[in-house]
Structure formats: C-alpha cells, structure tokens
Short mmCIF file of C-alpha atoms in Angstrom, two decimals:
data_model
loop_
_atom_site.label_atom_id
_atom_site.label_comp_id
_atom_site.label_asym_id
_atom_site.label_seq_id
_atom_site.Cartn_x
_atom_site.Cartn_y
_atom_site.Cartn_z
CA UNK A 1 -64.10 104.83 180.76
CA UNK A 2 -61.34 102.52 180.80
CA UNK A 3 -60.86 102.77 177.26
CA UNK A 4 -60.37 106.39 177.33
CA UNK A 5 -58.10 106.34 179.96
CA UNK A 6 -56.03 103.82 178.02
CA UNK A 7 -55.97 106.12 175.22
CA UNK A 8 -54.77 109.11 177.16
CA UNK A 9 -52.04 106.96 178.78
CA UNK A 10 -50.78 105.89 175.34
CA UNK A 11 -50.93 109.46 174.07
CA UNK A 12 -48.76 110.77 177.15
CA UNK A 13 -46.17 107.74 176.56
CA UNK A 14 -46.16 108.67 173.06
CA UNK A 15 -45.37 112.02 173.62
CA UNK A 16 -42.69 111.21 176.27
CA UNK A 17 -41.18 109.04 173.47
CA UNK A 18 -41.17 111.73 171.01
CA UNK A 19 -39.63 114.25 173.30
CA UNK A 20 -37.02 111.67 174.60
CA UNK A 21 -36.21 111.44 170.70
CA UNK A 22 -35.87 115.14 170.25
CA UNK A 23 -33.68 115.35 173.22
CA UNK A 24 -31.58 112.40 172.19
CA UNK A 25 -31.47 113.81 168.43
CA UNK A 26 -31.12 117.09 169.20
CA UNK A 27 -32.35 120.19 166.89
CA UNK A 28 -33.16 118.87 163.35
CA UNK A 29 -32.72 120.87 160.13
CA UNK A 30 -33.46 120.37 156.80
CA UNK A 31 -31.16 120.13 153.94
CA UNK A 32 -31.14 119.19 150.20
CA UNK A 33 -28.48 116.86 148.59
CA UNK A 34 -26.87 118.32 145.36
CA UNK A 35 -23.88 116.91 143.02
CA UNK A 36 -20.26 117.89 144.05
CA UNK A 37 -19.64 118.49 140.65
CA UNK A 38 -21.77 119.42 137.53
CA UNK A 39 -20.16 119.58 134.18
CA UNK A 40 -21.93 120.92 131.00
CA UNK A 41 -19.64 119.86 128.51
CA UNK A 42 -19.39 121.41 124.63
CA UNK A 43 -17.06 120.94 122.03
CA UNK A 44 -14.78 123.89 121.40
CA UNK A 45 -15.75 123.80 117.60
CA UNK A 46 -18.46 123.27 115.53
CA UNK A 47 -18.48 119.89 113.72
CA UNK A 48 -20.90 116.94 112.96
CA UNK A 49 -21.54 114.54 115.88
CA UNK A 50 -20.52 111.02 114.52
CA UNK A 51 -20.61 109.17 117.76
CA UNK A 52 -22.29 108.85 121.35
CA UNK A 53 -20.68 106.48 123.37
CA UNK A 54 -22.92 106.71 126.56
CA UNK A 55 -26.62 106.89 127.47
CA UNK A 56 -28.50 109.11 130.24
CA UNK A 57 -27.73 107.41 133.63
CA UNK A 58 -24.40 105.71 132.65
CA UNK A 59 -21.47 105.69 135.22
CA UNK A 60 -18.38 107.19 133.66
CA UNK A 61 -14.93 107.49 134.23
CA UNK A 62 -12.21 110.16 134.02
CA UNK A 63 -11.02 110.68 130.37
CA UNK A 64 -13.76 108.16 129.24
CA UNK A 65 -14.46 109.28 125.72
CA UNK A 66 -18.37 110.34 125.71
CA UNK A 67 -18.92 111.91 122.25
CA UNK A 68 -17.00 112.21 119.06
CA UNK A 69 -17.20 114.48 116.28
CA UNK A 70 -16.68 113.19 112.40
CA UNK A 71 -12.77 113.92 112.09
CA UNK A 72 -11.96 112.21 108.68
CA UNK A 73 -10.95 115.43 107.02
CA UNK A 74 -8.85 116.67 109.81
CA UNK A 75 -7.23 113.01 110.05
CA UNK A 76 -6.47 113.47 106.30
CA UNK A 77 -4.94 116.70 106.87
CA UNK A 78 -2.82 115.46 110.36
CA UNK A 79 -1.42 112.66 107.66
CA UNK A 80 -0.42 115.18 105.33
CA UNK A 81 1.22 117.43 107.75
CA UNK A 82 2.96 114.52 109.25
CA UNK A 83 4.40 113.64 105.95
CA UNK A 84 5.45 117.14 105.15
CA UNK A 85 7.19 117.29 108.69
CA UNK A 86 9.54 114.41 107.51
CA UNK A 87 12.22 116.08 106.26
CA UNK A 88 15.02 113.58 106.87
CA UNK A 89 15.74 112.86 103.27
CA UNK A 90 15.96 116.54 102.42
CA UNK A 91 18.33 117.03 105.70
CA UNK A 92 20.51 114.18 104.54
CA UNK A 93 20.73 115.28 101.07
CA UNK A 94 21.72 118.96 102.17
CA UNK A 95 24.43 117.49 104.89
CA UNK A 96 25.76 115.68 101.82
CA UNK A 97 26.14 118.70 99.72
CA UNK A 98 27.74 120.69 102.59
CA UNK A 99 30.52 117.77 102.95
CA UNK A 100 30.94 117.91 99.42
CA UNK A 101 31.64 121.64 99.70
CA UNK A 102 33.92 121.08 102.48
CA UNK A 103 36.17 118.76 100.53
CA UNK A 104 35.96 121.23 97.62
CA UNK A 105 37.31 123.86 100.08
CA UNK A 106 39.91 121.80 101.11
CA UNK A 107 41.12 121.24 97.66
CA UNK A 108 40.95 124.81 96.79
CA UNK A 109 42.87 125.59 99.77
CA UNK A 110 45.73 123.33 98.97
CA UNK A 111 45.64 124.74 95.55
CA UNK A 112 45.82 128.17 96.88
CA UNK A 113 48.81 127.45 99.18
CA UNK A 114 50.58 125.79 96.03
CA UNK A 115 49.81 128.79 93.99
CA UNK A 116 47.53 126.68 91.68
CA UNK A 117 44.32 128.64 92.74
CA UNK A 118 43.33 132.35 92.94
CA UNK A 119 42.11 134.10 96.02
CA UNK A 120 38.89 134.73 94.49
CA UNK A 121 38.37 130.76 93.75
CA UNK A 122 39.24 130.09 97.60
CA UNK A 123 36.87 132.88 98.75
CA UNK A 124 34.08 131.40 96.14
CA UNK A 125 34.91 127.59 98.01
CA UNK A 126 34.33 129.37 101.39
CA UNK A 127 31.03 130.94 100.61
CA UNK A 128 29.70 127.80 99.27
CA UNK A 129 30.41 125.97 102.32
CA UNK A 130 28.67 128.77 104.41
CA UNK A 131 25.71 128.57 101.97
CA UNK A 132 25.55 124.81 102.50
CA UNK A 133 25.51 125.20 106.21
CA UNK A 134 22.74 127.73 106.12
CA UNK A 135 20.63 125.48 103.68
CA UNK A 136 21.00 122.64 106.11
CA UNK A 137 19.86 124.79 108.99
CA UNK A 138 17.01 126.28 106.95
CA UNK A 139 15.66 122.65 106.41
CA UNK A 140 16.12 121.54 110.14
CA UNK A 141 14.13 125.03 110.84
CA UNK A 142 11.55 123.96 108.41
CA UNK A 143 11.22 120.37 110.04
CA UNK A 144 10.61 121.97 113.34
CA UNK A 145 8.08 124.31 111.86
CA UNK A 146 6.22 121.32 110.12
CA UNK A 147 6.42 119.07 112.99
CA UNK A 148 4.70 122.07 115.39
CA UNK A 149 1.85 122.35 112.64
CA UNK A 150 1.24 118.49 112.68
CA UNK A 151 1.38 118.48 116.50
CA UNK A 152 -0.98 121.46 116.73
CA UNK A 153 -3.57 119.57 114.18
CA UNK A 154 -3.27 116.48 116.43
CA UNK A 155 -4.46 118.66 119.32
CA UNK A 156 -7.53 119.61 116.87
CA UNK A 157 -8.25 116.11 116.20
CA UNK A 158 -7.86 115.21 119.99
CA UNK A 159 -10.14 117.98 120.48
CA UNK A 160 -13.12 116.39 118.57
CA UNK A 161 -13.13 113.78 121.08
CA UNK A 162 -15.07 115.02 124.07
CA UNK A 163 -13.95 112.91 127.45
CA UNK A 164 -15.46 112.90 130.90
CA UNK A 165 -13.56 115.33 133.23
CA UNK A 166 -14.62 113.44 136.26
CA UNK A 167 -15.90 110.30 137.62
CA UNK A 168 -19.53 110.55 137.39
CA UNK A 169 -22.92 109.93 135.87
CA UNK A 170 -24.74 111.10 132.53
CA UNK A 171 -27.19 113.52 133.52
CA UNK A 172 -28.52 114.60 130.11
CA UNK A 173 -27.67 113.97 126.51
CA UNK A 174 -28.26 117.52 125.09
CA UNK A 175 -27.38 116.57 121.31
CA UNK A 176 -27.39 113.26 119.57
CA UNK A 177 -25.47 111.69 116.52
CA UNK A 178 -25.76 113.68 113.34
CA UNK A 179 -26.36 116.91 115.06
CA UNK A 180 -24.03 120.10 114.70
CA UNK A 181 -22.11 120.32 117.88
CA UNK A 182 -22.83 124.17 119.13
CA UNK A 183 -19.97 125.73 120.84
CA UNK A 184 -22.46 127.82 122.69
CA UNK A 185 -24.08 125.43 124.47
CA UNK A 186 -23.40 121.87 126.06
CA UNK A 187 -23.72 118.80 124.16
CA UNK A 188 -23.80 116.70 127.37
CA UNK A 189 -24.17 117.22 131.25
CA UNK A 190 -22.20 114.92 133.65
CA UNK A 191 -22.51 114.88 137.50
CA UNK A 192 -20.80 113.61 140.26
CA UNK A 193 -22.71 112.52 143.33
CA UNK A 194 -19.82 110.76 145.28
CA UNK A 195 -19.33 112.53 147.22
CA UNK A 196 -22.22 114.68 147.31
CA UNK A 197 -23.24 118.01 148.91
CA UNK A 198 -25.95 118.92 151.25
CA UNK A 199 -27.31 122.43 151.46
CA UNK A 200 -28.38 123.76 154.79
CA UNK A 201 -30.18 127.02 153.77
CA UNK A 202 -32.27 128.22 156.89
CA UNK A 203 -29.81 127.48 159.75
CA UNK A 204 -30.03 130.58 162.40
CA UNK A 205 -26.87 132.36 162.14
CA UNK A 206 -26.12 132.26 165.93
CA UNK A 207 -25.89 128.53 165.20
CA UNK A 208 -23.97 128.57 162.14
CA UNK A 209 -21.36 130.89 163.55
CA UNK A 210 -20.73 127.92 166.15
CA UNK A 211 -19.27 125.90 163.31
CA UNK A 212 -16.13 125.97 161.10
CA UNK A 213 -14.97 124.05 158.04
CA UNK A 214 -14.00 120.57 158.92
CA UNK A 215 -16.64 119.95 161.66
CA UNK A 216 -18.90 116.82 161.29
CA UNK A 217 -22.61 116.60 161.83
CA UNK A 218 -24.87 113.69 161.34
CA UNK A 219 -27.33 113.39 158.53
CA UNK A 220 -29.88 111.05 157.43
CA UNK A 221 -32.48 110.26 154.79
CA UNK A 222 -36.15 110.33 156.00
CA UNK A 223 -36.49 107.12 158.39
CA UNK A 224 -32.66 106.21 157.29
CA UNK A 225 -29.61 105.85 159.40
CA UNK A 226 -27.67 108.45 160.91
CA UNK A 227 -24.20 109.00 158.73
CA UNK A 228 -21.36 111.63 159.18
CA UNK A 229 -20.92 114.62 156.77
CA UNK A 230 -18.45 117.19 156.82
CA UNK A 231 -18.91 120.97 156.68
CA UNK A 232 -16.63 121.89 153.56
CA UNK A 233 -18.43 125.55 153.38
CA UNK A 234 -19.68 128.26 155.70
CA UNK A 235 -21.51 130.77 153.70
CA UNK A 236 -19.33 133.99 153.91
CA UNK A 237 -22.26 136.40 153.90
CA UNK A 238 -25.51 135.57 156.26
CA UNK A 239 -28.87 136.97 155.52
CA UNK A 240 -29.48 139.50 158.32
CA UNK A 241 -33.17 140.06 157.30
CA UNK A 242 -33.74 136.37 157.78
CA UNK A 243 -31.40 135.59 160.70
CA UNK A 244 -30.19 132.65 158.99
CA UNK A 245 -26.74 131.69 157.25
CA UNK A 246 -26.34 128.75 155.21
CA UNK A 247 -23.68 125.86 155.26
CA UNK A 248 -22.62 123.08 153.13
CA UNK A 249 -21.98 119.64 153.98
CA UNK A 250 -19.97 116.82 152.07
CA UNK A 251 -20.92 113.32 152.49
CA UNK A 252 -19.63 109.95 151.14
CA UNK A 253 -22.25 108.42 148.67
CA UNK A 254 -20.39 105.19 147.35
CA UNK A 255 -24.11 103.68 146.20
CA UNK A 256 -24.50 106.94 143.63
CA UNK A 257 -27.86 107.59 145.29
CA UNK A 258 -29.89 110.54 143.46
CA UNK A 259 -29.25 113.94 144.55
CA UNK A 260 -32.10 116.76 144.95
CA UNK A 261 -33.43 114.51 147.78
CA UNK A 262 -34.25 116.29 151.14
CA UNK A 263 -32.48 115.03 154.46
CA UNK A 264 -32.20 115.92 157.98
CA UNK A 265 -29.42 117.53 159.89
CA UNK A 266 -29.01 117.19 163.41
CA UNK A 267 -27.61 119.99 165.25
CA UNK A 268 -25.48 119.11 168.42
CA UNK A 269 -26.71 120.20 171.81
CA UNK A 270 -23.52 122.20 172.25
CA UNK A 271 -24.59 124.50 169.17
CA UNK A 272 -28.06 124.83 170.20
CA UNK A 273 -26.93 126.65 173.35
CA UNK A 274 -26.43 129.82 171.07
CA UNK A 275 -30.30 130.27 170.76
CA UNK A 276 -30.55 130.27 174.64
#
C-alpha cells in the first residue's frame, strides 16, 4: 500500500514538473535545419576533368579551386594569341616610316617653294604622309583587336577552373578525374551550413502572423541548450486548408554541424495568445 502511494506521488510530481517545464518553455514547434546555400556547380563548357582538388566533406573557402579541366590546348592557343597581340615592333616600324614621309614632305615643300618641284610631286608627298598615318592607326587597331582576343582566350582558360563561390563544405563529387564535364549537370555540390536555416512548416497561421522578419526565437537540438535564431522569412502565402504558415529562421553554426536535423523551436507566450 505504501509503495502504491509512493509511486502515485512520484507520478504526480513528475507530471507537475513536466507542466512547469511546459509553462516555462512555452509552445514547442518542430523544425528542420537546412543549408543556407546549396550550390550545384557545373563547368560552362565540355572538357576532360584533369584534376579534383577536394574530397567529399572537405571545408572550402570562397574562390578555392575545386576542379580543373585539361587546359593544355587552350593554354597553347592563349600563348599564340598573346604573341600575335604584341604589335609593338610593327607599330614602331610604321611610325618610323611616317617620320620618314614627313621629312620627305618637308623637302618637297621646300623644293616646291623654290620652283624645284611640281605641284603633283608635293601632293604625292602629302598623300604619302596621310597613308603612313593610316598605316600606324591600322596597326594600333589590330593590336587592340588581338589583345581583346587574347583576353577572351584568358577568360576561357580561367573558366576551366571551377572555384567555390562560398565558404562551405563539399556535399558531393558528382564527377571525377578523367570524366568529360557535362554542362547540363553539376560536377560538384557545395553546401553552406554556417549560418544554417531552420524551416518550421506547421506553425498555425494565427501565431505566424504575430511574427515579423528580424524577430528572435529560441531553438535547440533534442536535449541541447537553447540558442537564438532570427526569422529571415515569413512565407508570403499561408496554407488556408491546413491553417498553417511556414517561417524560416537563420542560426549561427560555427561548428558546421550537419543540416537536415530536427530541432525544437520555442514559441513565446505572447504569440500563443493568438490561439486563445
């Protein structure tokens, strides 16, 4: 009999403690963590993947080279274009010819003034100067065009290296060394878990309407400590049939804890009054 009374008293105390905890914690909603960014990266052109610089699970930094295509042919083409773009010797030769034509014009002008040259000879000398100026300009224009072609080729070479656009983690290597990069599918997938997002899909609309972007809620992993998360998205369309409206929270994750995990989101008492 005493044992039964003791067990009953223990159950009452446990129930009271649970109710007290519920009052202190308020309403609890379930949420699921997700990456704040997920990048499916593909090469812009086909080519053999010559080098994979990372492994699945590696932490990467912005602009870090992840994969590289075989660029030997394109690099040789770039080398040739750079040589072709260097028109400095041609331009110097054309400018020297121009200087010579100007000297010749001065001589013809003097002879013409002294009646020692005809008007036709003077005109011919003037046209030679005009033509020499045009040849210098054409050479400079060709140098500009060739330089642009070399710069374009440099861009092509640069695009044969696939860099990480964010600080994140390699989720998956879709392709490996020796395979031909497919422009229609990713070669590698990068996720950013710091910060991470928390999606709460089943929040009653009446409660969701009490929140606004920038509000802070408390979140914890099962049996973990409460930590702050900020609302960065209130779904623009509620589910009228289900009577729910989803919200998205953003939370710091400096330890790069995996995403896709279930968490608890505490709804403050002030928001719960919307259901009463």
